Structure formats: structure tokens, C-alpha cells
Tab-separated table of C-alpha atoms in Angstrom:
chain	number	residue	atom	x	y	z
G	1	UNK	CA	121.461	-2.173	153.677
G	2	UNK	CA	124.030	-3.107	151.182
G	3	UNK	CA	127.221	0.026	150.659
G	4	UNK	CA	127.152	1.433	147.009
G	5	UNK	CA	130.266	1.757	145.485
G	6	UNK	CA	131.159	3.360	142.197
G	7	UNK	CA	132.053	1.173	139.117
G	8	UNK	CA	134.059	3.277	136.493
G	9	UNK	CA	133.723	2.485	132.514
G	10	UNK	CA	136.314	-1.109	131.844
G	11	UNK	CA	138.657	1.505	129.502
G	12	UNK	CA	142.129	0.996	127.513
G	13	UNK	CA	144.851	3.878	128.237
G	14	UNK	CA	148.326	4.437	128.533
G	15	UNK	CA	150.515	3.349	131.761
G	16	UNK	CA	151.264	7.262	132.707
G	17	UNK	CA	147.279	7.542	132.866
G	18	UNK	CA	146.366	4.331	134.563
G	19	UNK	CA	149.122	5.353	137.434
G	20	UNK	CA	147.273	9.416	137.460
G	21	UNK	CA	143.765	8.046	137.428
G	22	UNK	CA	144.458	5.763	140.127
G	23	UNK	CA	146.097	8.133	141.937
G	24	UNK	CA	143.715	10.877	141.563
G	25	UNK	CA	140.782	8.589	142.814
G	26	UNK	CA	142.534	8.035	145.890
G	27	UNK	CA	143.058	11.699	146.765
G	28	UNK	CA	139.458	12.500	145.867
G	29	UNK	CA	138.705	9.401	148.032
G	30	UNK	CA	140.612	10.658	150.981
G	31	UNK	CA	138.125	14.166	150.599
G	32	UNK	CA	135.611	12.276	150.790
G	33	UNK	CA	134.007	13.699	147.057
G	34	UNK	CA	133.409	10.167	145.642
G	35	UNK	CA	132.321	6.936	147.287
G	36	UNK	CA	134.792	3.744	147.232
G	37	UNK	CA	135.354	2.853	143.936
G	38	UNK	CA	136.217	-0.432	142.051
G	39	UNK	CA	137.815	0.246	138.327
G	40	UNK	CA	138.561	-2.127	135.458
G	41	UNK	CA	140.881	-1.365	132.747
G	42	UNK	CA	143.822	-2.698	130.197
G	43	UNK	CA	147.161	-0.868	129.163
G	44	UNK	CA	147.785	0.126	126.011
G	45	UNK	CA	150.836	-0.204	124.804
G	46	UNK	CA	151.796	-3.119	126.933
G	47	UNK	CA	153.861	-1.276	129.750
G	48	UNK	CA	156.035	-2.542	132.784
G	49	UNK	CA	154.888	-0.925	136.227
G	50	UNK	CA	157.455	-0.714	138.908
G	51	UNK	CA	156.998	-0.245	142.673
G	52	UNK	CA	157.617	3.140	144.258
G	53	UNK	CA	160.509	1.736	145.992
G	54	UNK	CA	162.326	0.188	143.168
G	55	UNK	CA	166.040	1.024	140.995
G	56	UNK	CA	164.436	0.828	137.472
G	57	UNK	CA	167.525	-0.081	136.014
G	58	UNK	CA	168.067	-2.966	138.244
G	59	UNK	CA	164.553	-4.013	137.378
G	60	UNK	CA	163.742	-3.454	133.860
G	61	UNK	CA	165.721	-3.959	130.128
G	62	UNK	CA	165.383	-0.166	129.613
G	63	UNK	CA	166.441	-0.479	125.727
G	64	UNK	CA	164.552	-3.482	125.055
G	65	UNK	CA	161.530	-1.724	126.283
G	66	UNK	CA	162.216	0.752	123.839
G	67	UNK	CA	162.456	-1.016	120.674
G	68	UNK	CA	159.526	-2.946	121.621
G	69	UNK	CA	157.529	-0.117	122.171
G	70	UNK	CA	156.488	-0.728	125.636
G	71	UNK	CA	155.978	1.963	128.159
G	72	UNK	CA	157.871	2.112	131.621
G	73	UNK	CA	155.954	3.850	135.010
G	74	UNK	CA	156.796	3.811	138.748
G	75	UNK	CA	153.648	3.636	140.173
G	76	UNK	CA	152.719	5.066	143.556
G	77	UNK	CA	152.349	1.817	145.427
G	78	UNK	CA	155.123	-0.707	146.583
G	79	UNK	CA	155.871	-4.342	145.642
G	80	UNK	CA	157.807	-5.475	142.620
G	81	UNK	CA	158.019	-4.826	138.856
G	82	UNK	CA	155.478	-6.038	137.070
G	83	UNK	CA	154.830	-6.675	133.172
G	84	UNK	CA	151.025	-5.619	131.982
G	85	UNK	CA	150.243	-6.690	128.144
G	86	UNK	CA	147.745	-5.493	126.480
G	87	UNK	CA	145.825	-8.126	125.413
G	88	UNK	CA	146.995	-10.675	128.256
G	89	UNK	CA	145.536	-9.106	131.876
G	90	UNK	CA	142.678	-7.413	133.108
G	91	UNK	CA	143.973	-5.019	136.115
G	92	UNK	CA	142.059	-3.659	139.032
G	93	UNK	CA	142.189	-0.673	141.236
G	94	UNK	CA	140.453	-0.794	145.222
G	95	UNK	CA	139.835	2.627	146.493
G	96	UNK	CA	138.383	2.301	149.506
G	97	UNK	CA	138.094	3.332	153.547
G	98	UNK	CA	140.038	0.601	154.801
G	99	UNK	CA	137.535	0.554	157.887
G	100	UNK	CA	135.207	-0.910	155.250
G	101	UNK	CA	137.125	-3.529	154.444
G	102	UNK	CA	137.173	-5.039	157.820
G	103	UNK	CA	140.139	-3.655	159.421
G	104	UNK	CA	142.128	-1.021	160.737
G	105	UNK	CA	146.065	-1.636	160.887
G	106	UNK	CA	146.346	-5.241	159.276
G	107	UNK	CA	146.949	-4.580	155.509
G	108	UNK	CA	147.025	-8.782	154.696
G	109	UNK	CA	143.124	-8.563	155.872
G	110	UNK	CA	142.384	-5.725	153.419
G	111	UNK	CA	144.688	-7.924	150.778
G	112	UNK	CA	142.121	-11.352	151.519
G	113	UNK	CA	138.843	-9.267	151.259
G	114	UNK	CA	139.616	-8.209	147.923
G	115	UNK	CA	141.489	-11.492	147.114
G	116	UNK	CA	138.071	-12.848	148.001
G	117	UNK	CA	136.462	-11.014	145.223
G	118	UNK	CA	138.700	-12.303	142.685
G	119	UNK	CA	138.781	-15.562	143.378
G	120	UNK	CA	135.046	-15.243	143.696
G	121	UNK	CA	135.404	-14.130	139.786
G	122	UNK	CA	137.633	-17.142	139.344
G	123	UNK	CA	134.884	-19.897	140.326
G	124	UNK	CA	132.871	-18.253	138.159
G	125	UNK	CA	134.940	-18.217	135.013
G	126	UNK	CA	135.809	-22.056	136.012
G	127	UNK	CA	139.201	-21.828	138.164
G	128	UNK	CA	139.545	-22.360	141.620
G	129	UNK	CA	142.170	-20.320	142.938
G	130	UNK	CA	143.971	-20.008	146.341
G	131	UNK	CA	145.197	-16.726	148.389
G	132	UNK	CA	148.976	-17.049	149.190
G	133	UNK	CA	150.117	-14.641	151.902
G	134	UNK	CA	153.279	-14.062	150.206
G	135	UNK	CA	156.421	-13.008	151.884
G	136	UNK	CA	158.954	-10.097	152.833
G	137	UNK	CA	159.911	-9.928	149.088
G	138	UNK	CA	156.676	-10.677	148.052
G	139	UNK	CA	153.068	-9.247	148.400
G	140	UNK	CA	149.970	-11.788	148.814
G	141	UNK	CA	148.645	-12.752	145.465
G	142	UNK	CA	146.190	-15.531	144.149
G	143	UNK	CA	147.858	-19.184	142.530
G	144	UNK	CA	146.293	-21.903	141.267
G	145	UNK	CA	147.720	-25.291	141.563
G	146	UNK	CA	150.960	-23.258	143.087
G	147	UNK	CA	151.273	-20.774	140.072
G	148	UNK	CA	150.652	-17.099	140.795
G	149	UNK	CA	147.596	-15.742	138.480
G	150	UNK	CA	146.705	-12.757	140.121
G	151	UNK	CA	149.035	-10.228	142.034
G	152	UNK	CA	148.845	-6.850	143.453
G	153	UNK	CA	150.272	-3.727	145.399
G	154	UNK	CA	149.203	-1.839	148.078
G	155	UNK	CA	149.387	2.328	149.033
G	156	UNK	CA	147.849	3.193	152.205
G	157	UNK	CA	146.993	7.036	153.379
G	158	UNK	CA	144.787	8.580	155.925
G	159	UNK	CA	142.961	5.394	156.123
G	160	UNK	CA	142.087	4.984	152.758
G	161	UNK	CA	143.413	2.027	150.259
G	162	UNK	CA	144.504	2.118	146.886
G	163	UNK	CA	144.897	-1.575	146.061
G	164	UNK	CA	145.537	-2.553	142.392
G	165	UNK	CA	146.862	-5.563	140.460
G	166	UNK	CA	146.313	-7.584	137.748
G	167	UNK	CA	144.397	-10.780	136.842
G	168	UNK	CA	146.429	-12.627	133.635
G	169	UNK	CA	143.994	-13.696	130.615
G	170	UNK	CA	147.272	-15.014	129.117
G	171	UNK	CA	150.947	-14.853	129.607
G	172	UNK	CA	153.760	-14.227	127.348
G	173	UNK	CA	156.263	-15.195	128.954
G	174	UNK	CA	159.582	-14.932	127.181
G	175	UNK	CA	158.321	-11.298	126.196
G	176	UNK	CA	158.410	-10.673	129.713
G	177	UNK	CA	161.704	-11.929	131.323
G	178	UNK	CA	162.876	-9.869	127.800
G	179	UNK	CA	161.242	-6.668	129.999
G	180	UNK	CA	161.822	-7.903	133.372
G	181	UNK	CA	165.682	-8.438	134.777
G	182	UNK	CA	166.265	-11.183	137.195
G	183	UNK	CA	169.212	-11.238	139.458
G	184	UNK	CA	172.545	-13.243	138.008
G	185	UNK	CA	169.858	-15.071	135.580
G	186	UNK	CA	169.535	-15.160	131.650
G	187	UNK	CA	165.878	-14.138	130.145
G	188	UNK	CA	165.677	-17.557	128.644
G	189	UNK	CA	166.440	-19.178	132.461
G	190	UNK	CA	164.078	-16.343	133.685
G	191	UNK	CA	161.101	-17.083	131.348
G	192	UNK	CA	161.769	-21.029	132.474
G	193	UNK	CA	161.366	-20.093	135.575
G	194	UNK	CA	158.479	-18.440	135.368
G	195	UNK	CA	156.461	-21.604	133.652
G	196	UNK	CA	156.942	-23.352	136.628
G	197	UNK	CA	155.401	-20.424	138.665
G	198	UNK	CA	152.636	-18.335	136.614
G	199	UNK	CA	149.988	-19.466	134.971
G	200	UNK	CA	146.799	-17.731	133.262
G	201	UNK	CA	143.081	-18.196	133.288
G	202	UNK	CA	143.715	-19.199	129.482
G	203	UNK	CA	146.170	-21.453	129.992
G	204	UNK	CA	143.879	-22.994	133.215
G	205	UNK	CA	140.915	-23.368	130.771
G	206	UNK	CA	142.445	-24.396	127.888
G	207	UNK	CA	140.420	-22.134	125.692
G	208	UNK	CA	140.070	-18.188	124.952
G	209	UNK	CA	138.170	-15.811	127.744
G	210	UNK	CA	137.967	-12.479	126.716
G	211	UNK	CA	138.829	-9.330	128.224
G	212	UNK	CA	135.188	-8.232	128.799
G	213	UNK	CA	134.192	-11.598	130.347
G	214	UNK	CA	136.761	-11.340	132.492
G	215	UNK	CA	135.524	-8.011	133.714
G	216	UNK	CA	132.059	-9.031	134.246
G	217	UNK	CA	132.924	-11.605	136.285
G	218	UNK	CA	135.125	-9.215	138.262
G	219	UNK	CA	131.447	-7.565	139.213
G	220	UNK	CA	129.790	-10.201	140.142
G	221	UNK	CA	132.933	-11.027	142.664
G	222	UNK	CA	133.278	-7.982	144.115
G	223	UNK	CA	129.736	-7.623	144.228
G	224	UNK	CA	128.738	-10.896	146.253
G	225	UNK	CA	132.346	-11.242	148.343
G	226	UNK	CA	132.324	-7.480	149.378
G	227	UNK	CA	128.520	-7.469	149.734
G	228	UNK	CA	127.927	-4.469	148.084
G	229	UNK	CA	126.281	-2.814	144.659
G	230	UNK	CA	128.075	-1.283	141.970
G	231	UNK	CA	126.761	1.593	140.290
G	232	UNK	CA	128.608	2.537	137.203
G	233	UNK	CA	129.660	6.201	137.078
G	234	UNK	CA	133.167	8.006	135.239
G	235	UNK	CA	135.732	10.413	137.118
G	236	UNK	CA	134.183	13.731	138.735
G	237	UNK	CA	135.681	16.932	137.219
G	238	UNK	CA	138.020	17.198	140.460
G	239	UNK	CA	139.580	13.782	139.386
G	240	UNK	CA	139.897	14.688	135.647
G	241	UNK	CA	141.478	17.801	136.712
G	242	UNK	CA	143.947	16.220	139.130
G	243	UNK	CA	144.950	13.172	136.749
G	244	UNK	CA	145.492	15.219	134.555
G	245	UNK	CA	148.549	17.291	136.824
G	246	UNK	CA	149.525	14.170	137.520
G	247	UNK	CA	150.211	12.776	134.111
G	248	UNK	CA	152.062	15.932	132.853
G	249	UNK	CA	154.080	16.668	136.111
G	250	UNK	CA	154.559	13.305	137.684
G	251	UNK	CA	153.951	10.045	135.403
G	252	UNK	CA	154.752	11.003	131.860
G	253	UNK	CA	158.184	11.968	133.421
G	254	UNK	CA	161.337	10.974	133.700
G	255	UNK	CA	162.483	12.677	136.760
G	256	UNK	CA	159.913	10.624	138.350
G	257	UNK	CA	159.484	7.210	136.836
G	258	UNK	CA	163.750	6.697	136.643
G	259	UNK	CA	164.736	8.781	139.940
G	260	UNK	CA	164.009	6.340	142.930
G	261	UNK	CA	164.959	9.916	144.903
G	262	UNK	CA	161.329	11.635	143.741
G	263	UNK	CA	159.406	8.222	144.832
């Protein structure tokens, strides 16, 4: 018999309430009062995450973020800084037993299960895509001809996962290395850089996919590579309540997104 997870509503929202909700389903995930979850959603205004480890000021043009209205959030999960437009990506978020996703203590398997998913998502939207196991400074992540399309961080507690990352629709990329610092390099060498190296499922296609496509397909991966149904059903009350706290004490905050100290 086939494990039901939930599927919450594909939604728009902020980067302080992406980082609570996400957050929030974990811990309700961890009590046990919701089933593994899968959840779809976009940022709006464009926002750059950074990992719970990270110096935001080494990371991010803090001023240029500013004028060009885009938010800044640590998020709860390590890896690297990471630049989420609004109308370019489509971003996930795993919570899940980790036991149900085929193993105990090696985090790359539970990184290639859902991997599998998305490249599942990929064939079906016409790209063939391969998992790279990244590196020490890197986490594993999906290319396509050698170009990194999809990417993700990890948080592990209890046993339980919190996996999210994004899949780029299209990519911007000299508004990014505008956001996004780069040791001893200019944004112009930066973004040139980064043409050799990312790619998008527009760019791949050579036409327009839209963000709800995008998200269906993201069903139908997760659906036949994790051999499970989705059935689609929002936050419980205990979740609303806790993302909530967390936005207004923890992610809408200074102390916590520019301290490194609080992460």
C-alpha cells in the first residue's frame, strides 16, 4: 500500500514566512501531528536565503538588496547563499521521517531520493538532468549538460528531514551576482561565471514554462519516484500558530537573520 503524504496549496509569500512555515512543518513533523509533507511555493519579493552557518555580510550586497527591494533571511538549514526571484524558480520543501526515505545516517541518500523526484519532473517537462554529489563547499544538486538547475539544503532533527531548494524557471543572472558577493571577484566576472555554470529549464527549452506547470510536474515526480500519493491539505492550527512565533520572533528579525551568533 502506497504512504500518503500531504501536498500543501503551490502559494506566493514573503522570505521571513517561507523560512517559519518550513520550519514550523518540521517541528509539527517531529510530533508526529501531520504526515510527511511535500510543499510548493514562490517568494515574493525576490529574496536571497542564506545558510544557518553563513557571515551575511561576506555573502550578500546588503545595500544593493535594499534599493532593489529584495528581502534577506538566514534560513534554518546549511549550505550556501542562494538568490530566489520571483518569477524565475519554483522552490520545494521535504518534510519527512528520514527512515522513509531509505536511510538512516547517510544524508546524500535522502539528497538522491528526492533528487529523483525532480529529475523525474524534469523528463517530464523535456530536460534530462543529472544528480551531482557536490562537494565539501557544496551540497548535491541537479545539472544538466554540467550546469547546476536545481539545488538544495538540508536540516536534520530527531530523525526527521527538512530538505528544500529550488528548481530555476529562468535565471537572471547579473541581478544575482548584484545580490550575491563572490570572493576577490567583480559582479560582472561573477555573473560570467555563472553562465558557464547555471542554466534554467527556460533557457534548456528554449521557450516559456510557467510556474504552475512546473509545479504539476513536481507531483507527478514525487509521486511516481517516491511511490507515494499526495493528498492536498493547508497547515494545521498548531503550524499556523507556531509560524507565526517564528516570523515575529525569529525571521522577520534582525538579531537573527544578520547575527551568525543566534544561528
Amino acid at each position: 500500500m502506497m504512504d500518503t503524504w500531504r501536498l500543501l496549496p503551490f502559494e506566493v509569500c514573503s522570505a521571513a514566512w517561507n523560512m517559519a512555515v518550513d520550519e514550523a512543518i518540521l517541528q509539527a513533523r517531529i510530533a508526529e501531528q501531520v504526515p510527511n509533507t511535500l510543499r510548493l511555493y514562490r517568494w515574493s519579493p525576490s529574496a536571497v536565503s542564506v545558510g544557518r552557518n553563513e557571515t551575511v555580510d561576506e555573502r550578500v550586497y546588503l545595500q544593493t538588496a535594499q534599493q532593489l527591494g529584495v528581502d534577506v533571511v538566514r534560513r534554518c538549514s546549511g549550505g550556501g547563499t542562494v538568490y530566489h526571484d520571483c518569477d524565475g524558480e519554483v522552490t520545494y520543501s521535504v518534510v519527512a521521517k528520514v527512515s522513509n526515505l531509505g536511510s538512516l545516517n547517510d544524508v546524500t541518500c535522502v539528497y538522491f531520493k528526492i533528487y529523483e523526484a525532480i529529475a523525474d519532473a524534469l523528463r517530464l517537462l523535456g530536460v534530462s538532468a543529472d544528480f551531482n554529489t557536490g562537494d565539501t563547499k557544496n551540497c548535491p544538486n541537479l545539472t544538466v549538460g554540467g550546469k547546476k538547475i536545481s539545488g538544495s539544503s538540508q536540516t536534520l532533527s530527531k530523525g526527521y528531514v527538512l530538505q528544500h531548494g529550488t528548481l530555476l524557471r529562468t535565471v537572471d543572472l547579473d541581478k544575482m551576482f548584484q545580490l550575491l558577493k563572490l570572493k576577490d571577484l567583480s559582479c560582472t566576472q561573477a555573473a560570467n561565471i555563472g553562465r558557464q555554470n547555471i542554466t534554467s529549464i527556460n533557457d534548456e527549452l528554449g521557450h516559456p514554462i510557467s510556474p504552475g506547470t512546473i509545479a504539476n510536474a513536481l507531483k507527478q515526480g514525487f509521486k511516481a519516484r517516491l511511490k507515494i500519493q499526495l493528498h492536498e491539505n493547508p497547515l494545521i492550527p498548531f503550524e499556523e500558530k507556531l509560524a507565526e512565533q517564528l516570523y515575529k520572533e525569529k525571521y522577520s528579525t534582525n538579531m537573527w537573520t544578520l547575527n551568525r551568533k543566534h544561528s
